[in-house]
PDB file of C-alpha atoms in Angstrom:
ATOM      1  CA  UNK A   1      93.704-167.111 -99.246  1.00 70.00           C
ATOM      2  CA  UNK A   2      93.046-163.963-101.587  1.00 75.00           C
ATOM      3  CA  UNK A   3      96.469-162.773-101.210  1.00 71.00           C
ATOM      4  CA  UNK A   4      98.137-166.198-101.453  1.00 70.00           C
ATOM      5  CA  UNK A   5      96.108-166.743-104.796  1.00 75.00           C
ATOM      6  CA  UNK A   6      97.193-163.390-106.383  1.00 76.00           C
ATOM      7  CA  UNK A   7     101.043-163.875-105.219  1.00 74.00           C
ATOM      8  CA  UNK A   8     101.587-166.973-104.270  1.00 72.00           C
ATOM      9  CA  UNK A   9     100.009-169.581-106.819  1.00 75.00           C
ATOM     10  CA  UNK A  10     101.281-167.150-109.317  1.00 74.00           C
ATOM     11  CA  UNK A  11     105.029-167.442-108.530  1.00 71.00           C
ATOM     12  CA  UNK A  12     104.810-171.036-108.111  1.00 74.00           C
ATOM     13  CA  UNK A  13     103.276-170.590-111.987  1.00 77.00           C
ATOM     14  CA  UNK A  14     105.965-168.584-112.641  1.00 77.00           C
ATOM     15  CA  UNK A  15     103.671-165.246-113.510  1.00 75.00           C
ATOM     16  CA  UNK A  16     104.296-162.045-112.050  1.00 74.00           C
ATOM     17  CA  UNK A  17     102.722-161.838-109.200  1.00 74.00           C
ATOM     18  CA  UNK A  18      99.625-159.256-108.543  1.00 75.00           C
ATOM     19  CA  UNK A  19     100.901-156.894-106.228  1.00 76.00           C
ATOM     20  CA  UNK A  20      99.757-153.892-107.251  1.00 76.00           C
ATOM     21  CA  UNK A  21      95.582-155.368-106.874  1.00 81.00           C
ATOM     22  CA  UNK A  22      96.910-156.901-103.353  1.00 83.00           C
ATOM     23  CA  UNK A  23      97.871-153.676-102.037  1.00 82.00           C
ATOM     24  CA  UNK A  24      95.321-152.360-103.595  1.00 84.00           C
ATOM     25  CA  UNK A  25      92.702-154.058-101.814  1.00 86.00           C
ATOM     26  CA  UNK A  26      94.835-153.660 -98.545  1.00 86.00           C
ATOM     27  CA  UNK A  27      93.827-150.013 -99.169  1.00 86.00           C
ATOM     28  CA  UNK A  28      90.029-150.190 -99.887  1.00 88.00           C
ATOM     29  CA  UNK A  29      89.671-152.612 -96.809  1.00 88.00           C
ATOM     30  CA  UNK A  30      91.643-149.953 -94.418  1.00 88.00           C
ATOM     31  CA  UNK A  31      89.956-146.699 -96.272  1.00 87.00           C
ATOM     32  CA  UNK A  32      86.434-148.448 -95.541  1.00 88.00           C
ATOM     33  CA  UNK A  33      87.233-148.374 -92.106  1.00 87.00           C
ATOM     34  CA  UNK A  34      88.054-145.102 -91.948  1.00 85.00           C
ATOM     35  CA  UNK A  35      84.963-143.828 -94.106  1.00 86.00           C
ATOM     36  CA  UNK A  36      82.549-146.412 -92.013  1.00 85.00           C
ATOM     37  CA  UNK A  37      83.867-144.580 -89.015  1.00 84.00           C
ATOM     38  CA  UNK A  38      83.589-141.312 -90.000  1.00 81.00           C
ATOM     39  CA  UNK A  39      79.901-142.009 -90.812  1.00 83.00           C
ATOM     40  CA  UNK A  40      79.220-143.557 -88.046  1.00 81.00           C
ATOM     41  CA  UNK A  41      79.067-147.464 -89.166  1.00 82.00           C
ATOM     42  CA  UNK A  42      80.288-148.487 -86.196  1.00 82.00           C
ATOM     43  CA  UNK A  43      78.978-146.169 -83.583  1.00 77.00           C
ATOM     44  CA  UNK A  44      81.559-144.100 -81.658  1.00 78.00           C
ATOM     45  CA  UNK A  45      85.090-144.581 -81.471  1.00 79.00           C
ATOM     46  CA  UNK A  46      86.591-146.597 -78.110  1.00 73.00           C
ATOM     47  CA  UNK A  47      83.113-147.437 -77.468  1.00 75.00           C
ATOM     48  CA  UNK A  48      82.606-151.065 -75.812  1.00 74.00           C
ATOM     49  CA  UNK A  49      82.515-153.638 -78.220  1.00 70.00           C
ATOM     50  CA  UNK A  50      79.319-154.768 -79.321  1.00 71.00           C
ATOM     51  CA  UNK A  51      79.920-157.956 -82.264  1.00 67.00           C
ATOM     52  CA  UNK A  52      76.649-157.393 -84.574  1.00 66.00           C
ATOM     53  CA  UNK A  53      77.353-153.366 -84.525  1.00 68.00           C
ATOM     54  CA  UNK A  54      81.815-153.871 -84.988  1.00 77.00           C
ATOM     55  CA  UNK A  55      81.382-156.987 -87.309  1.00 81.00           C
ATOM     56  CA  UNK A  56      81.978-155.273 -90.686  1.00 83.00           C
ATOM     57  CA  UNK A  57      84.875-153.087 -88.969  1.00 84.00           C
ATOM     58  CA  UNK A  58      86.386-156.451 -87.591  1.00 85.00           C
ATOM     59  CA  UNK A  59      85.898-157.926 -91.289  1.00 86.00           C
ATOM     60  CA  UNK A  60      87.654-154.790 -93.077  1.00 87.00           C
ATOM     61  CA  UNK A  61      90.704-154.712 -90.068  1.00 86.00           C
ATOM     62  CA  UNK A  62      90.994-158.676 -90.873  1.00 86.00           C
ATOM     63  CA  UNK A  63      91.316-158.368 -94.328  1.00 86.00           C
ATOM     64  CA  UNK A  64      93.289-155.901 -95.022  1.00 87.00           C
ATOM     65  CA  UNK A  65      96.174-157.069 -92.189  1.00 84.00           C
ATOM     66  CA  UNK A  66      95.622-160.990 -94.187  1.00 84.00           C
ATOM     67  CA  UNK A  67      96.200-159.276 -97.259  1.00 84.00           C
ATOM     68  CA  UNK A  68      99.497-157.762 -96.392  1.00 82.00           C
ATOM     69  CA  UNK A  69     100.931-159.931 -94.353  1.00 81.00           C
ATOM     70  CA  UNK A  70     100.516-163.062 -97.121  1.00 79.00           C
ATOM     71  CA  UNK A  71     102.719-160.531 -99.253  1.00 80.00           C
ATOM     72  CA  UNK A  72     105.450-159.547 -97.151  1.00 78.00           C
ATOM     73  CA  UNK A  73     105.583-163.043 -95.966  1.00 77.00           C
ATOM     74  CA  UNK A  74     105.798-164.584-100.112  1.00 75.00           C
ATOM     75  CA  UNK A  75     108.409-161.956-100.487  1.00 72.00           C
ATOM     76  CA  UNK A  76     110.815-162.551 -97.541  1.00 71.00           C
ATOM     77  CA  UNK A  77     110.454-166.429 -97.693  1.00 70.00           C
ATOM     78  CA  UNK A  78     108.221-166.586 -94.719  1.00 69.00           C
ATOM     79  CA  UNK A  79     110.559-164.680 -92.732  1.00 73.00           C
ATOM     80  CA  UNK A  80     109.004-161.395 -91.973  1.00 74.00           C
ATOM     81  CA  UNK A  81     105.389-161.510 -90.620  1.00 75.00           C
ATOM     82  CA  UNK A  82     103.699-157.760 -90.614  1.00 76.00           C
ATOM     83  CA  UNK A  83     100.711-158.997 -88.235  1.00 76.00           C
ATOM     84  CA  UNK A  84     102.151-160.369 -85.108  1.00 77.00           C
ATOM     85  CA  UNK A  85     105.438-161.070 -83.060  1.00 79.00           C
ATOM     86  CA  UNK A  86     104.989-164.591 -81.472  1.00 81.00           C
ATOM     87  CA  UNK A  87     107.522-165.930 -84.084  1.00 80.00           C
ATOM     88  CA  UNK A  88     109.115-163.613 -84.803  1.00 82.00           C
ATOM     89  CA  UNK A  89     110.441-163.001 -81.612  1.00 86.00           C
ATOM     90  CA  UNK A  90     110.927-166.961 -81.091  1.00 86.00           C
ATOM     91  CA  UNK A  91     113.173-166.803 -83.997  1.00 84.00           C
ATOM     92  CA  UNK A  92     115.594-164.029 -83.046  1.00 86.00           C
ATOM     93  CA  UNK A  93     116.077-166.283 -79.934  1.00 88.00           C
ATOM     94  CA  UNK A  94     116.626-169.079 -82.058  1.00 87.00           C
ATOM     95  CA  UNK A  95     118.908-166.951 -84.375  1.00 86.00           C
ATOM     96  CA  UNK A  96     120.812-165.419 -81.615  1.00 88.00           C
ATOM     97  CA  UNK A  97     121.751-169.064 -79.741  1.00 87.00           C
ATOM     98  CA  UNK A  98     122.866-169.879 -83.416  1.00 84.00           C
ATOM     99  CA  UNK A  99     124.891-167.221 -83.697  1.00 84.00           C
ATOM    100  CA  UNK A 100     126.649-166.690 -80.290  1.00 85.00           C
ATOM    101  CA  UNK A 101     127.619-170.941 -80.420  1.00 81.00           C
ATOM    102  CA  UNK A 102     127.522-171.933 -84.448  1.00 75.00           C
ATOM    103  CA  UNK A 103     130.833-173.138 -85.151  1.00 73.00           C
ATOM    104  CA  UNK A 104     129.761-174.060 -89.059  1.00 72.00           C
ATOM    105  CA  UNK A 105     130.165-172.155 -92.429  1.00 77.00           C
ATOM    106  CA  UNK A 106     130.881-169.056 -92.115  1.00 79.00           C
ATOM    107  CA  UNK A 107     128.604-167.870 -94.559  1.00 82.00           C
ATOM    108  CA  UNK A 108     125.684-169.527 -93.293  1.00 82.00           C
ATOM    109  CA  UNK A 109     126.470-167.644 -89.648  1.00 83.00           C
ATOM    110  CA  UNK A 110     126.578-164.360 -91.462  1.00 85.00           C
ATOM    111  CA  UNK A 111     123.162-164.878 -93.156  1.00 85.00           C
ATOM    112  CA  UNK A 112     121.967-166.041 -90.171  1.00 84.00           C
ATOM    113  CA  UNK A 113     123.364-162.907 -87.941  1.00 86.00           C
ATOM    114  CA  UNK A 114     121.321-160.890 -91.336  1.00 87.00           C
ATOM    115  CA  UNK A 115     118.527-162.288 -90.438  1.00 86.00           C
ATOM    116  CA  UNK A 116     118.771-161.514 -86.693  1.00 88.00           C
ATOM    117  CA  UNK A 117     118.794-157.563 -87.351  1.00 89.00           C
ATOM    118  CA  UNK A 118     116.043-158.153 -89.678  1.00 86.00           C
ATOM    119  CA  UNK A 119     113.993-159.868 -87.206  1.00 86.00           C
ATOM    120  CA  UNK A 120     115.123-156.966 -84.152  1.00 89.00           C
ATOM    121  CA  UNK A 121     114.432-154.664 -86.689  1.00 88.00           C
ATOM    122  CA  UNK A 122     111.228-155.808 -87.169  1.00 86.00           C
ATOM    123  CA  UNK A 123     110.268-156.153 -83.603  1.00 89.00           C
ATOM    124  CA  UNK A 124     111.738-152.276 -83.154  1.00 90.00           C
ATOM    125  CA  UNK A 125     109.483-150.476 -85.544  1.00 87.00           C
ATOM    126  CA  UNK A 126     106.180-153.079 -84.546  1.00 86.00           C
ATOM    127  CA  UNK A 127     106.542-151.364 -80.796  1.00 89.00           C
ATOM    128  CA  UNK A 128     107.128-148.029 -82.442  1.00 88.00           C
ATOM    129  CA  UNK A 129     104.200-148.472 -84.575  1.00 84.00           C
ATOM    130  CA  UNK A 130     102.175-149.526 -81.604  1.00 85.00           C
ATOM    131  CA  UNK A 131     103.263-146.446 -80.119  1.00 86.00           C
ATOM    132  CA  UNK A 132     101.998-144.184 -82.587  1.00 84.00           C
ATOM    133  CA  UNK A 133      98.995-145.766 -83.739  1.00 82.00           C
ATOM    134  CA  UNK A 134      97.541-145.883 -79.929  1.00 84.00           C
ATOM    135  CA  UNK A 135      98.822-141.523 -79.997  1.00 84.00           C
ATOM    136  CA  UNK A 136      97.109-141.262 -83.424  1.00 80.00           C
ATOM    137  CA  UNK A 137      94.009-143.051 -82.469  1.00 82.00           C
ATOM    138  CA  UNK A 138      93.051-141.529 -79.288  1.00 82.00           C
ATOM    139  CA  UNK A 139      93.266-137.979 -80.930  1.00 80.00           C
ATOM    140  CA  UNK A 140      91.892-138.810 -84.441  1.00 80.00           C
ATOM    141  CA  UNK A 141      89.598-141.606 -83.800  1.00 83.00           C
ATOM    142  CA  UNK A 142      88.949-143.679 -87.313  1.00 84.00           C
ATOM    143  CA  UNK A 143      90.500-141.288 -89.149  1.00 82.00           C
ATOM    144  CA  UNK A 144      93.998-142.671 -87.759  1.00 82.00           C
ATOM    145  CA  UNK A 145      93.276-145.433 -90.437  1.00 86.00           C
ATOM    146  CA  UNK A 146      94.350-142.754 -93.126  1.00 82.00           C
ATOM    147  CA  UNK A 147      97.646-142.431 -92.775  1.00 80.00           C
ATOM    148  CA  UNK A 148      97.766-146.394 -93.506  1.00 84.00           C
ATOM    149  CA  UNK A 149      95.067-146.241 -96.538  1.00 84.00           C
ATOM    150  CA  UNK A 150      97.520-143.702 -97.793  1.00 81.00           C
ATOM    151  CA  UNK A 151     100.823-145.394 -97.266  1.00 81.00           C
ATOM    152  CA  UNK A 152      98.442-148.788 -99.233  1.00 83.00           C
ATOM    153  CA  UNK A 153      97.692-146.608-101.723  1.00 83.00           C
ATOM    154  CA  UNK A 154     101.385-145.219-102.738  1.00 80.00           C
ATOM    155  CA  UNK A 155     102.828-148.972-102.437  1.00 79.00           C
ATOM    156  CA  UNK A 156      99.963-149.977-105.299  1.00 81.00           C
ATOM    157  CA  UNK A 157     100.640-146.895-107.440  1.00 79.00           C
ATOM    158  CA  UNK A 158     104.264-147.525-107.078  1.00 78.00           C
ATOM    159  CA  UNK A 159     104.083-150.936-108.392  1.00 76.00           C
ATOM    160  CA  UNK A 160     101.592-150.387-110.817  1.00 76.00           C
ATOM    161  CA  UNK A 161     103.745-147.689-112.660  1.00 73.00           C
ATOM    162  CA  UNK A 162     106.628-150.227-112.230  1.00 70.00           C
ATOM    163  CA  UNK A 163     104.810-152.687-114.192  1.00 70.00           C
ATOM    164  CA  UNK A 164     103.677-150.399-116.421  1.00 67.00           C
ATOM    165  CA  UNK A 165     107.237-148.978-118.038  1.00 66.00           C
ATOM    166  CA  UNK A 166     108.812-151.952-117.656  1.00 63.00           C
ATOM    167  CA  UNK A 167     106.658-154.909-118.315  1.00 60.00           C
ATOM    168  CA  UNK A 168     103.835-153.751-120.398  1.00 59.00           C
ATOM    169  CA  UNK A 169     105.116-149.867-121.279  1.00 56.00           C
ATOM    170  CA  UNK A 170     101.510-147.957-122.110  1.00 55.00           C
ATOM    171  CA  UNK A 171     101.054-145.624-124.622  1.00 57.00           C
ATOM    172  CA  UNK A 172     105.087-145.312-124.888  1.00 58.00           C
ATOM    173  CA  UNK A 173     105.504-143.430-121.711  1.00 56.00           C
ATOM    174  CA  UNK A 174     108.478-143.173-120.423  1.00 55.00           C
ATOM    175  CA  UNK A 175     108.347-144.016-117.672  1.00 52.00           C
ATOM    176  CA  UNK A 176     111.056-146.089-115.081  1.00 53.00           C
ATOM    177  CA  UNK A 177     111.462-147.957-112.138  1.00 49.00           C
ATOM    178  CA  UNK A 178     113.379-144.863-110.688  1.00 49.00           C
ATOM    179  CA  UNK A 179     110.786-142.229-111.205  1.00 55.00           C
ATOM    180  CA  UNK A 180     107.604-142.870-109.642  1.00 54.00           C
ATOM    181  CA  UNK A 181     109.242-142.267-106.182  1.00 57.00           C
ATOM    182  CA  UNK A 182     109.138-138.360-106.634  1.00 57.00           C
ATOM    183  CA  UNK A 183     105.924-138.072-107.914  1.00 58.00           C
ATOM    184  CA  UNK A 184     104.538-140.660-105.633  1.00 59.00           C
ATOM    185  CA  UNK A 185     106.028-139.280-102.872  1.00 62.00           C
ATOM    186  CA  UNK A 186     105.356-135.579-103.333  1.00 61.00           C
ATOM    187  CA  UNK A 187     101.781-136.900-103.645  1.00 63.00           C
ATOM    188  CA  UNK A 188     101.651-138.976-100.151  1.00 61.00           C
ATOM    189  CA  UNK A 189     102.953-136.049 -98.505  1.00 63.00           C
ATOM    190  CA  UNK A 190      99.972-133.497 -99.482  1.00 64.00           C
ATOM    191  CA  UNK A 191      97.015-136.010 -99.081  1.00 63.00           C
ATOM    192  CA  UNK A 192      98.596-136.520 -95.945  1.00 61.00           C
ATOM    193  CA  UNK A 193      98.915-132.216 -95.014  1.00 61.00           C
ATOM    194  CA  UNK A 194      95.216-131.877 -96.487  1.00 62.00           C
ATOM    195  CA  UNK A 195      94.333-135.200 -94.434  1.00 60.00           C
ATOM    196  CA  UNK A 196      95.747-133.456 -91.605  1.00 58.00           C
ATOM    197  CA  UNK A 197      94.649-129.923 -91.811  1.00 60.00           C
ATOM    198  CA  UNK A 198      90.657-131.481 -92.074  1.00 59.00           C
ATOM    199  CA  UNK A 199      91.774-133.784 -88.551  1.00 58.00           C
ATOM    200  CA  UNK A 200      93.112-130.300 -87.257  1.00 59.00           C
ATOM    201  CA  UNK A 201      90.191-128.262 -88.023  1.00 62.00           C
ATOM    202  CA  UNK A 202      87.492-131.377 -86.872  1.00 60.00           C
ATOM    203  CA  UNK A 203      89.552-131.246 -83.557  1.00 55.00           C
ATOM    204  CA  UNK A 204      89.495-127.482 -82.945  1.00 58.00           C
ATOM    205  CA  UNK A 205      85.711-127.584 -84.256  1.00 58.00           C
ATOM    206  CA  UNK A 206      85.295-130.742 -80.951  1.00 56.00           C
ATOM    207  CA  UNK A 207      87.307-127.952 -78.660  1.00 55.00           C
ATOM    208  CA  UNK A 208      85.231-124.916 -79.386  1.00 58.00           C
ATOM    209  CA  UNK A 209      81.860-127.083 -78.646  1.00 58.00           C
ATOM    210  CA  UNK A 210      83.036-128.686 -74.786  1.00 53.00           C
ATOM    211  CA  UNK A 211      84.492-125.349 -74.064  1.00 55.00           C
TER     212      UNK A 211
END
């Protein structure tokens, strides 16, 4: 409902949409988890789940996948969803039995064949994701939710700065929708080298102890 009022209700307006303050959120939400867990709001990671103690981290993890998946979804025209595959993947079937026996426009078949990669696409880099978020969790615990409080954090920088040079410029910098990339990017990488060098040295610190 947040999302859909800063993105949704606004395009329908016709206002620019708050992007920047969605992603924003997405990354307080997700960087909350990861501080909470690191100070031990909700007890040890993998530990079985107890609801009064894993509320707030259930709240956060809610949030912040609502959040993004309301703006992918107002973007794409509903046809993306970030959060889950169930219809996704019922649509690609759908897609593909349109495609292999559509004998219609020919430009509707080749949008709809777009779509289809989209969708596979989509489906691809959800069980890569899965695959390295289960690696990234069992060796770092809460602080795998860094990498994606990061990753939040560039997306609402990079939009901010777009809005800022090109709908309301500030101070007269010059600034375009070309350059924050580089800078932005340069950026992501180190937090996430310093992010990893701290995981690194927590780990080796957890190795010295057991042995």
């Amino acid at each position: 409902m947040c999302s859909s009022d800063l993105v949704e209700r606004r395009l329908h307006l016709g206002k620019r949409p708050y992007y920047a303050l969605t992603m924003a959120l997405v990354m307080v939400a997700v960087g909350l988890a990861a501080l909470g867990g690191e100070l031990g709001w909700f007890g040890e990671f993998g530990e079985p789940l107890r609801l009064k103690h894993d509320y707030l981290l259930l709240a956060l993890l809610c949030t912040a996948s609502g959040l993004q998946n309301a703006v992918v979804s107002s973007l794409s025209g509903s046809i993306i969803r970030t959060t889950h595959l169930t219809g996704t993947t019922t649509d690609l079937g759908i897609g593909l039995i349109r495609v292999l026996y559509s004998t219609g426009d020919p430009h509707r078949l080749a949008k709809e064949r777009q779509f289809n990669y989209l969708r596979a696409g989509t489906i691809l880099f959800f069980i890569l994701g899965s695959a390295g978020g289960a690696t990234a969790f069992a060796h770092l615990g809460y602080l795998g939710f860094v990498l994606p409080t990061a990753i939040a954090a560039y997306v609402a920088l990079f939009v901010l700065l777009d809005w800022a040079s090109t709908i309301h410029p500030f101070l007269g910098y010059n600034i375009t929708p070309w350059s924050p990339p580089p800078g932005l990017s340069i950026a992501l990488l180190e937090a996430c080298a310093t992010g990893l060098a701290v995981v690194a040295s927590r780990v080796d610190r957890k190795s010295t102890r057991l042995n």
